[in-house]
XYZ file of C-alpha atoms in Angstrom:
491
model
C 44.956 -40.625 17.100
C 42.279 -43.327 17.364
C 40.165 -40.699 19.188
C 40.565 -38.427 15.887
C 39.551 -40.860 13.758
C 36.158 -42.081 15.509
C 35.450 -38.121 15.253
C 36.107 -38.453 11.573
C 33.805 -41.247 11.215
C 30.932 -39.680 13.190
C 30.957 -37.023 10.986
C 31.133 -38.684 8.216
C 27.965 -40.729 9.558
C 26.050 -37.534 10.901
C 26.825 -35.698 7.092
C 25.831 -39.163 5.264
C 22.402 -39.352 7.229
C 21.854 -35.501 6.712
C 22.470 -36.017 2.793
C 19.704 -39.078 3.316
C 17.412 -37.266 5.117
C 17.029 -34.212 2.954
C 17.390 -36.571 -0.443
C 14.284 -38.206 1.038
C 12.568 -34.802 1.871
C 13.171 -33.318 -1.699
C 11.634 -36.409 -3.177
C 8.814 -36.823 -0.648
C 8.382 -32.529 -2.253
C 8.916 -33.614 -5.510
C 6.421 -36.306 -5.301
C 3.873 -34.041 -3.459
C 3.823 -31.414 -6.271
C 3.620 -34.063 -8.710
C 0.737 -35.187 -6.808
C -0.656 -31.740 -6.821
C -0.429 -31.130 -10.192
C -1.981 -34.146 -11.336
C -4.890 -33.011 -9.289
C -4.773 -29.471 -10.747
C -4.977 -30.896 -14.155
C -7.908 -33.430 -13.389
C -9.656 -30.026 -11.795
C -9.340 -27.829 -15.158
C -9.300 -30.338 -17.793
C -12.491 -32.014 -16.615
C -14.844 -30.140 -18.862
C -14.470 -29.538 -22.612
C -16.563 -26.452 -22.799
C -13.985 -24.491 -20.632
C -11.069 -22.679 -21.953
C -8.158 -22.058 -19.528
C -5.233 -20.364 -19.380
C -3.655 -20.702 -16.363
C -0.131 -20.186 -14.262
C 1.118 -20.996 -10.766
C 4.822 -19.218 -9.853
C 6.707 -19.299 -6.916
C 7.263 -15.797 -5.640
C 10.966 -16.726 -4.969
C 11.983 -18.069 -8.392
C 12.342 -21.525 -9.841
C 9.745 -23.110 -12.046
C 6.205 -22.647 -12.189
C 4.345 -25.161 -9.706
C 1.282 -25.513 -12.536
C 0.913 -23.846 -15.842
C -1.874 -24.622 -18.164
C -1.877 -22.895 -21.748
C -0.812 -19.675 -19.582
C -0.385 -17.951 -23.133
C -3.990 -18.508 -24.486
C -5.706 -15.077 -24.881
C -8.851 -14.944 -23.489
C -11.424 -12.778 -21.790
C -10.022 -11.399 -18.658
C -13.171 -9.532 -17.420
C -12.482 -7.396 -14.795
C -8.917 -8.766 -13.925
C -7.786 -6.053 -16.261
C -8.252 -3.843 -13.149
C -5.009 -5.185 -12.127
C -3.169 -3.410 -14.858
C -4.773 -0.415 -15.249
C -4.328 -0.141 -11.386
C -0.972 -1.438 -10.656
C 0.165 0.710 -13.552
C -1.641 4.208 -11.985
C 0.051 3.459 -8.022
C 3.571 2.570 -9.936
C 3.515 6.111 -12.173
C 1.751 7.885 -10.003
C 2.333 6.936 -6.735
C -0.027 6.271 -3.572
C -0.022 10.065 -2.947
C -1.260 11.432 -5.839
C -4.885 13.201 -5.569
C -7.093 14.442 -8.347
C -7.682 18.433 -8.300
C -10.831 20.191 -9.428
C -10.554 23.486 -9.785
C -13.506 26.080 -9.059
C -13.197 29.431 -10.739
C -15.231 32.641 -10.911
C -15.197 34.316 -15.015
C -16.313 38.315 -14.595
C -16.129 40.695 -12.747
C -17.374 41.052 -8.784
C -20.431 43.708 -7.542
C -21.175 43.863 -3.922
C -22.195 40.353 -3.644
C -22.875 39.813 -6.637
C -20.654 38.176 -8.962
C -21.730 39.166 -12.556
C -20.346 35.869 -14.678
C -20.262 32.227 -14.606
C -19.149 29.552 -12.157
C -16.697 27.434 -13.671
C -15.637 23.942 -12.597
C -12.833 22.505 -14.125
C -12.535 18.896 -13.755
C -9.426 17.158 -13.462
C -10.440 13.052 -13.826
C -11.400 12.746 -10.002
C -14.143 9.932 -9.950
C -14.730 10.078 -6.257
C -16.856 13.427 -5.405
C -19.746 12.713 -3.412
C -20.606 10.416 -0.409
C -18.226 7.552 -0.354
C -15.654 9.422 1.445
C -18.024 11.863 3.029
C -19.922 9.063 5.136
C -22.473 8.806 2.726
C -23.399 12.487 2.512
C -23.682 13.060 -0.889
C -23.666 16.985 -1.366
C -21.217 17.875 1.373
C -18.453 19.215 -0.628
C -20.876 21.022 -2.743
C -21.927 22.669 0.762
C -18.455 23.203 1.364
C -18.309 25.434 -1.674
C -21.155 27.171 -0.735
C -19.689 28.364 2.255
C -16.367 29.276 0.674
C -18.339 31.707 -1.865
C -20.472 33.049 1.530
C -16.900 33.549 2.964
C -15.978 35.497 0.837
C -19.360 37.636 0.481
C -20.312 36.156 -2.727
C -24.513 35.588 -2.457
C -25.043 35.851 -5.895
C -24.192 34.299 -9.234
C -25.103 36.349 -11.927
C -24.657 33.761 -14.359
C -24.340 29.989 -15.203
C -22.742 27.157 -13.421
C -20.437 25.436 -16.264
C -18.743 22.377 -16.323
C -15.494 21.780 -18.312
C -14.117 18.509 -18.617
C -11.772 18.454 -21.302
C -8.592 16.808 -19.277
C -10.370 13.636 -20.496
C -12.027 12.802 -24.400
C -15.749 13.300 -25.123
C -16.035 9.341 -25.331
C -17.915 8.250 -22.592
C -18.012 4.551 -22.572
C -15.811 1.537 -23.479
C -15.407 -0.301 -26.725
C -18.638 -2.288 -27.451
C -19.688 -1.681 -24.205
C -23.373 -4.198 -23.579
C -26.444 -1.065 -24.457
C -28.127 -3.293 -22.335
C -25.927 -2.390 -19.172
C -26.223 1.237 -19.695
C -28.531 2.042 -16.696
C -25.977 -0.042 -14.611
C -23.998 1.269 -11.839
C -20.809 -0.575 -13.734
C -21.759 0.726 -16.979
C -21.273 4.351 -16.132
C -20.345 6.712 -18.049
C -17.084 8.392 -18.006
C -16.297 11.972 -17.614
C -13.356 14.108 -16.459
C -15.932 15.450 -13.913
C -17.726 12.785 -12.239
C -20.508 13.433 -9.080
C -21.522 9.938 -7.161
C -19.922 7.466 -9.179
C -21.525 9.129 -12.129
C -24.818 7.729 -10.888
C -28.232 8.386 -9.188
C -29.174 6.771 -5.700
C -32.907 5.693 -5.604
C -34.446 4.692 -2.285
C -37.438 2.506 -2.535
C -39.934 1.931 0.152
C -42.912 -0.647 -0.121
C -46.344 1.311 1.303
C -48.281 -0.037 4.316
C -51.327 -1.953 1.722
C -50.557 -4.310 -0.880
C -51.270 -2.956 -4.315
C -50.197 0.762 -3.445
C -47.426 2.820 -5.482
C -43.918 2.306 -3.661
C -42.419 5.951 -3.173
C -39.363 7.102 -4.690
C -36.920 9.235 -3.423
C -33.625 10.562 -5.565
C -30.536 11.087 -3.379
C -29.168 13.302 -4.396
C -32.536 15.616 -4.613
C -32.489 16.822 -8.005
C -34.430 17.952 -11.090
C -31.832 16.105 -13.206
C -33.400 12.883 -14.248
C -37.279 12.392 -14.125
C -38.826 9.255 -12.565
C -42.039 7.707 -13.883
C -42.932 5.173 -11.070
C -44.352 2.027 -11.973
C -43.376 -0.069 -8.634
C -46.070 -1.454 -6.264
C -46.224 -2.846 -2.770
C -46.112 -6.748 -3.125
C -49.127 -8.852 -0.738
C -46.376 -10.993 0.315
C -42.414 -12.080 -0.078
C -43.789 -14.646 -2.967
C -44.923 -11.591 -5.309
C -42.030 -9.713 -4.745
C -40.297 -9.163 -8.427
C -37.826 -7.193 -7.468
C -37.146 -3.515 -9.145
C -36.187 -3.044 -12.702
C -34.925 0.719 -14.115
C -34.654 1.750 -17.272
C -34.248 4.935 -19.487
C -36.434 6.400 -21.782
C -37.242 9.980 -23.667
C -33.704 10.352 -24.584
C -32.678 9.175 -21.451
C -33.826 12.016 -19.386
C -36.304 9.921 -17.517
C -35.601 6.741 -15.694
C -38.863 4.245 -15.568
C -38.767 1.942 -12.518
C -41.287 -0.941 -12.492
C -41.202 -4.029 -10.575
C -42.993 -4.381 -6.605
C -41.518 -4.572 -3.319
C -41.958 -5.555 0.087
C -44.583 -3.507 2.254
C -42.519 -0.748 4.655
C -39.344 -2.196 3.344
C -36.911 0.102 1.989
C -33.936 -0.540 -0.636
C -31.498 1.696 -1.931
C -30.489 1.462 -5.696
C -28.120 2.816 -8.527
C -28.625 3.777 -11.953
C -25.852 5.725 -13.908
C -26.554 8.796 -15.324
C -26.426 10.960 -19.037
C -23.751 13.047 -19.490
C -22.005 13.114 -16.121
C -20.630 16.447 -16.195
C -24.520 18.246 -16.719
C -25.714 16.137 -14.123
C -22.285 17.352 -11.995
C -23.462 21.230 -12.559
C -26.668 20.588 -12.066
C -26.402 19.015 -8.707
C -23.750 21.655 -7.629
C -26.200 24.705 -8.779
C -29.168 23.125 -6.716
C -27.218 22.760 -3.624
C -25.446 26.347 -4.116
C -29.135 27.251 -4.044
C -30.734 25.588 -1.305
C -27.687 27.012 0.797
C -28.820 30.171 -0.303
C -26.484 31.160 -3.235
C -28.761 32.824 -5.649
C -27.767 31.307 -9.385
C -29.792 33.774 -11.829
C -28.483 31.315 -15.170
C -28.423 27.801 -15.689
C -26.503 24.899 -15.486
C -24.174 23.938 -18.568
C -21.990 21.643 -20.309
C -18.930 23.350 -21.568
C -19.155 21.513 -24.838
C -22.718 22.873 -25.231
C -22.257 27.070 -24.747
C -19.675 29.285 -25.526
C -17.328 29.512 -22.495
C -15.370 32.869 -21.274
C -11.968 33.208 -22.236
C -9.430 31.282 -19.504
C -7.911 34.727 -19.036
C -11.092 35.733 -17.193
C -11.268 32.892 -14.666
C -10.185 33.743 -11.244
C -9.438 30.650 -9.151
C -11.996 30.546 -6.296
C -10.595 26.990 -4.357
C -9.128 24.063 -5.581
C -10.407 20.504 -4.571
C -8.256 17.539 -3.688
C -9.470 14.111 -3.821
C -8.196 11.314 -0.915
C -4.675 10.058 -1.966
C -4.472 7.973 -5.162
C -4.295 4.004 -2.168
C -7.546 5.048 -0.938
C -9.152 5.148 -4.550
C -7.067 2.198 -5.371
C -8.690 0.237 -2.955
C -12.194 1.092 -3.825
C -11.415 0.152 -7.196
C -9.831 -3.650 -6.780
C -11.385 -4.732 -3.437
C -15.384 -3.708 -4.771
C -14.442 -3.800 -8.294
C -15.575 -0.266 -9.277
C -15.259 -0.348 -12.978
C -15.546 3.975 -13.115
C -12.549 4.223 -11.084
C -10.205 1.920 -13.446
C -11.968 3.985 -16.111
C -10.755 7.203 -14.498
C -6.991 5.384 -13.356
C -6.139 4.813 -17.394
C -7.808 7.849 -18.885
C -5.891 10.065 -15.998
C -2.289 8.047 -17.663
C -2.883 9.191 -20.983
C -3.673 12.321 -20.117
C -0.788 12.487 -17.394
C 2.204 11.139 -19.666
C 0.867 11.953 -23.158
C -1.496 15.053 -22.517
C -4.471 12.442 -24.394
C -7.057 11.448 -21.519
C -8.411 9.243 -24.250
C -8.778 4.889 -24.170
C -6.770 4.275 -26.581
C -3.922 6.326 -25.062
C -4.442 5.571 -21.982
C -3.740 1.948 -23.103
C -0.826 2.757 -24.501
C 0.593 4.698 -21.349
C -0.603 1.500 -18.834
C 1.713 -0.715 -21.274
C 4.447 1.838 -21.301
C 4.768 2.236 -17.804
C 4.355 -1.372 -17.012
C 7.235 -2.514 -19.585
C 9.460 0.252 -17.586
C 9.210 -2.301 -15.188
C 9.645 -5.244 -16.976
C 6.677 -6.596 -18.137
C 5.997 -6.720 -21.541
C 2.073 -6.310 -22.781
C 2.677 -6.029 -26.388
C 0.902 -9.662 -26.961
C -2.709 -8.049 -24.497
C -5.362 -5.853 -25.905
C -6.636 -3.337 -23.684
C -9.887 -1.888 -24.514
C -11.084 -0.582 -21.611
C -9.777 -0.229 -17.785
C -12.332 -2.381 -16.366
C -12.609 -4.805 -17.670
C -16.356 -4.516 -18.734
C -15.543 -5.296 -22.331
C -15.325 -8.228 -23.801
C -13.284 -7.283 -26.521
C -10.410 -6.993 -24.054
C -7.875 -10.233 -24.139
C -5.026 -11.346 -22.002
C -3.499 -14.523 -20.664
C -1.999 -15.962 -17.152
C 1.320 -15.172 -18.572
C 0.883 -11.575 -18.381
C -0.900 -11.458 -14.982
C 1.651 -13.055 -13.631
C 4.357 -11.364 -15.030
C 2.706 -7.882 -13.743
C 2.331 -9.379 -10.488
C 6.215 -10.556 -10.244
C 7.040 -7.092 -11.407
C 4.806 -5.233 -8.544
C 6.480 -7.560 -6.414
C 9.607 -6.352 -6.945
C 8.774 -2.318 -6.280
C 8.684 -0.635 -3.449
C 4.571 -0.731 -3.377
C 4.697 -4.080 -3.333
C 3.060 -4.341 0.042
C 0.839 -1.612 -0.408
C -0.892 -3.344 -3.617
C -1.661 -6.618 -1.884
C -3.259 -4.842 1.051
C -5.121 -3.202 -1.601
C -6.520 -6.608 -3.175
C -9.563 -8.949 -2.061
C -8.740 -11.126 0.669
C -10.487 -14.503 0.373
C -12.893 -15.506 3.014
C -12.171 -11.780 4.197
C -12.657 -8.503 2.097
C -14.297 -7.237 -0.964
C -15.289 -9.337 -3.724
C -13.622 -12.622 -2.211
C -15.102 -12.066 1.706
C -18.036 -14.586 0.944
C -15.685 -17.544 -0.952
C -13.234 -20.189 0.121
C -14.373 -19.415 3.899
C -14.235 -22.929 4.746
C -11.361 -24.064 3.282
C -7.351 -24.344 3.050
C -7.432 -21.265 0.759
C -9.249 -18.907 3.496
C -7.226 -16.173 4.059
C -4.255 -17.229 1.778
C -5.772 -15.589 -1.107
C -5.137 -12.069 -1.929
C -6.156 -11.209 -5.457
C -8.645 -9.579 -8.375
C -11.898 -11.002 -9.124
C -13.309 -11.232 -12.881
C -17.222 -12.006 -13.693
C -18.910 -11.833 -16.858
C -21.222 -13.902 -18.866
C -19.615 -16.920 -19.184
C -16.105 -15.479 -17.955
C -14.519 -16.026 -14.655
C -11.020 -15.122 -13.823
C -8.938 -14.853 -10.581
C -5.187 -13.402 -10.496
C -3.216 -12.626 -7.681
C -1.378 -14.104 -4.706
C -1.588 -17.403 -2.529
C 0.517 -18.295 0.723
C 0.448 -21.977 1.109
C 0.339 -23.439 4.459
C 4.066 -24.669 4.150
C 5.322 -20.840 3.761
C 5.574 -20.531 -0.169
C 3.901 -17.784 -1.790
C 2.945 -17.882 -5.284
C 1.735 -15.383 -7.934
C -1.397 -17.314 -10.165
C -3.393 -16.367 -12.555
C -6.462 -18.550 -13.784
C -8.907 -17.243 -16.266
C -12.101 -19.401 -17.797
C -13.883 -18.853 -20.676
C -16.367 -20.919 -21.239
C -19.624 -21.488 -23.441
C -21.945 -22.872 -20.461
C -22.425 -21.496 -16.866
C -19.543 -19.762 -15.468
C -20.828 -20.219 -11.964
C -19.065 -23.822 -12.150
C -15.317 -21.862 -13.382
C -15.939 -20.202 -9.668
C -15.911 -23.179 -8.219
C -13.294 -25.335 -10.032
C -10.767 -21.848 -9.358
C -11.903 -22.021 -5.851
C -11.275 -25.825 -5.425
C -7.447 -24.977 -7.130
C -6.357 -21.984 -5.146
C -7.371 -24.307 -1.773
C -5.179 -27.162 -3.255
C -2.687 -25.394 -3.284
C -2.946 -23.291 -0.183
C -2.854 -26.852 1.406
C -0.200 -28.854 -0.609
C 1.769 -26.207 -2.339
């Protein structure tokens, strides 16, 4: 009996000093976040020029670890790309690839066909290089040789582009004029060649003062270049290349100087994407030895043969709908979120229009449980700064992707501090390097960051901060770097 009892007592003792012992440990926690947050706020609220809206959630439930006016609506910049993306992989799915269709309108002679080319697009903004390593016309080639195949050397007729899956409006609401040479400010078409853009390769001459050459990849008649960039004497004079477009925007003026026998490859976005898709695609039918007796053509522009005359020659399928994904939030390509909510209104409401679009990204992210209705969306981007959203909704999309089945899938897709795409050169050296997987924002005066963090203690939280501020954004960077390492550390 005595026995009994002293084994009573020692576990009443062991349970007692168990109870003590995590008491202690939830206040020590309880303390430490305290601690945490009162460093948090010090970080955002040091500077009245700054406007924040920010939220910290544990991925696991409970209350958020920080939240600072997480409903404020403010410029997002290009952390819209989260919804317009997250909402394309959740209706789509990762499988999903863009078709183009090629079809042959007339009638066939020998080898000739008497009639146009017709290219149908169907939203696909990744023909060209970046999943051909870098060679530019090789699915153009590729047609070539199907029409050779089948003993077609001749088109007696045009090469015409149709791209009516999307709208005729081409770029975002209020979209900056003065970006419109920009890679990111390209416009957007239902059939899109190389990012909708030109590749210009620059190479200083051997003597100071000589004209830099030029070269257009790809080579074509499309654009004209009037050359205005000289070999620098030395690094010092070097002003770097400026491009800009002019007589209607048919010829792009590049000024500026360069290094001597240095070369440097850059990007200016193109008019009318689907004239400069034909016309590419009728040079390189040519120079693989297709003759083309018409010209190349926008559908909107000529009188195209009736649909009951086309006669399907191949169809085109772009690389599954992760792969584009991942261009799109890891380098931030603004064309492809263009393309990801055009192709939703046009997939769910037959409209590939921005406005529906819009509509279709909120519909399909309230389906799973996150409600928009308080966000505007005015582009897919990003790029315009008449978009507005808040931490609250970031977060909320970011719980709800969390709790699909892609859920993996969409982090791997994201920027990986320290690591990968737009986040591979920050946070390198601190707590935050590689616990930080998550969409990058940047305009003028606009910084935002939303996404994930794993804190060294095994927590994982979905965050959202977004700055808007009316002096240099460069310092936002830093304060949202200085956060997400606080709390990789102590969270």
């Amino acid at each position: 009996m005595m026995c009994s009892m002293r084994l009573f007592q020692k576990r009443i003792q062991t349970a007692a000093l168990a109870a003590a012992v995590l008491f202690l440990s939830l206040s020590f926690s309880i303390s430490a976040q305290a601690a945490l947050r009162d460093d948090l706020n010090t970080l955002f609220q040091e500077n009245a020029n700054q406007n924040w809206s920010v939220l910290v959630y544990p991925l696991n439930g409970g209350k958020p670890l920080y939240s600072l006016a997480p409903e404020r609506k403010l410029i997002p910049a290009s952390n819209i790309k989260l919804f317009s993306g997250a909402a394309a992989l959740l209706q789509l799915g990762p499988d999903f690839r863009y078709e183009t269709k090629v079809h042959l309108a007339g009638a066939r002679t020998g080898n000739v066909w008497k009639g146009a080319l017709i290219v149908e697009g169907g939203g696909d903004p990744s023909i060209g290089g970046r999943f051909n390593g870098g060679d530019l016309t090789e699915t153009f080639r590729q047609w070539a040789a199907k029409l050779k195949l089948d003993g077609i050397t001749t088109i007696d007729g045009d090469i015409i582009g149709v791209d009516d899956y999307f709208d005729d409006v081409n770029l975002g609401l209020n979209w900056d004029p003065g970006y419109r040479e920009e890679w990111y400010s390209a416009e957007v078409s239902a059939l899109s060649y190389n990012d909708a853009c030109i590749d210009l390769i620059i190479r200083g001459e051997a003597k100071a003062g000589q004209r830099a050459s030029i070269t257009l990849d790809p080579p074509t008649s499309y654009l004209k270049i009037d050359n205005k960039v000289t070999t620098a004497s030395s690094s010092k004079n070097v002003q770097g290349v400026r491009i800009e477009r002019i007589d209607d925007a048919k010829t792009l003026r590049v000024s500026g100087s360069v290094r001597a026998k240095r070369t440097s490859t850059h990007f200016a976005s193109t008019p009318n994407p689907t004239l400069y898709f034909v016309t590419v695609l009728k040079e390189t039918l040519e120079r693989e030895g297709i003759t083309i007796t018409g010209g190349a053509k926008d559908a909107d522009e000529v009188e195209t043969p009736d649909r009951n005359s086309w006669n399907l020659l191949l169809v085109h399928r772009s690389e599954p709908l992760e792969r584009l994904l991942n261009v799109c939030l890891k380098n931030s390509q603004n064309l492809y979120a263009e393309h990801f909510l055009k192709t939703l209104g046009a997939e769910m409401y037959g409209i590939g229009s921005y406005t529906v679009g819009a509509m279709a990204v909120k519909s399909v992210l309230f389906q799973h449980g996150c409600n928009l209705d308080s966000i505007y969306l005015a582009d897919g981007s990003g790029l315009s700064r008449e978009n507005r959203a808040n931490a609250q909704a970031f977060v909320d999309l970011l719980r709800a992707v969390e709790r699909s089945p892609h859920a993996a899938l969409f982090k791997s897709l994201l920027p990986e501090s320290g690591s990968s795409g737009t986040l591979k050169s920050r946070m390198k050296d601190t707590a935050a390097n590689g616990r930080v997987l998550a969409k990058t924002g940047t305009l003028n005066g606009v910084r935002g960051l939303s996404g994930y963090i794993s804190s060294r203690n095994g927590t994982t939280y979905a965050f959202s901060m977004i700055g808007n501020t009316s002096t240099r954004g460069y310092r936002i960077t830093q304060i949202i770097d200085s956060a997400c390492a606080l709390i990789a550390e102590k969270g």
